[in-house]
CSV table of C-alpha atoms in Angstrom, one decimal:
chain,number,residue,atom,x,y,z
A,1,UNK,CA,86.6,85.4,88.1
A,2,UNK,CA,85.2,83.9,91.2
A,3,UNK,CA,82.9,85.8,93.9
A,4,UNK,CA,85.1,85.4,96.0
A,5,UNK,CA,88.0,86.9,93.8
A,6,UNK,CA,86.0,89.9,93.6
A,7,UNK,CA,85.4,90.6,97.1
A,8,UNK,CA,89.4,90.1,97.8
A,9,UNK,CA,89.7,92.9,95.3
A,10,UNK,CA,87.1,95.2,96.7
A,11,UNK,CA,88.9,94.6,99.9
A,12,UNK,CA,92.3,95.3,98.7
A,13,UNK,CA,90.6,98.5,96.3
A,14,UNK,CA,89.2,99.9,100.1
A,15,UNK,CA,92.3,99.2,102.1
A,16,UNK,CA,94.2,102.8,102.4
A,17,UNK,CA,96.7,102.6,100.0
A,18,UNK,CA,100.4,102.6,100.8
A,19,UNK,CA,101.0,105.4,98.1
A,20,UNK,CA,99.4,107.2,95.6
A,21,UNK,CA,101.7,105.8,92.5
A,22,UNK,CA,101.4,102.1,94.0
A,23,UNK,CA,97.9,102.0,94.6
A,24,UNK,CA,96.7,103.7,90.9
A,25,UNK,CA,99.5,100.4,89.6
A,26,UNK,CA,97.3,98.5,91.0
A,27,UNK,CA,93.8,99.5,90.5
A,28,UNK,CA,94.9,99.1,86.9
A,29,UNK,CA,96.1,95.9,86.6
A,30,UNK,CA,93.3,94.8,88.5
A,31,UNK,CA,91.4,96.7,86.0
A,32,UNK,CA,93.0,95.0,82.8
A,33,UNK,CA,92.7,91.8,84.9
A,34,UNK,CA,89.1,92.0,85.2
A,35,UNK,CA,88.6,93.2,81.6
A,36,UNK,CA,90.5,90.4,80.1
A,37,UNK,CA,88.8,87.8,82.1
A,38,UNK,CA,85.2,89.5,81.0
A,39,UNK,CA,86.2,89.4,77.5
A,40,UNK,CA,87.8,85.5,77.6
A,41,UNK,CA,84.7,84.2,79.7
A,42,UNK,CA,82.1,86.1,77.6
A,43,UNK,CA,80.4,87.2,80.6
């Protein structure tokens, strides 16, 4: 994942979500997103 990957999802993560349920949909495929890409790259 690129820096600049991660600051598009630090700025989506601060944005106010639209709703509770969308939001928490998100964070966690961003989450699983992330850990997959850790776990693939090594890093």
């Amino acid at each position: 994942m690129s820096l600049d990957e991660l600051f598009n999802s630090a700025r989506m993560l601060n944005e106010p979500p639209v709703s509770s349920g969308e939001s928490t949909s998100m964070n966690k495929e961003l989450l699983g997103q992330c850990n997959e890409g850790s776990a693939a790259t090594g890093e």
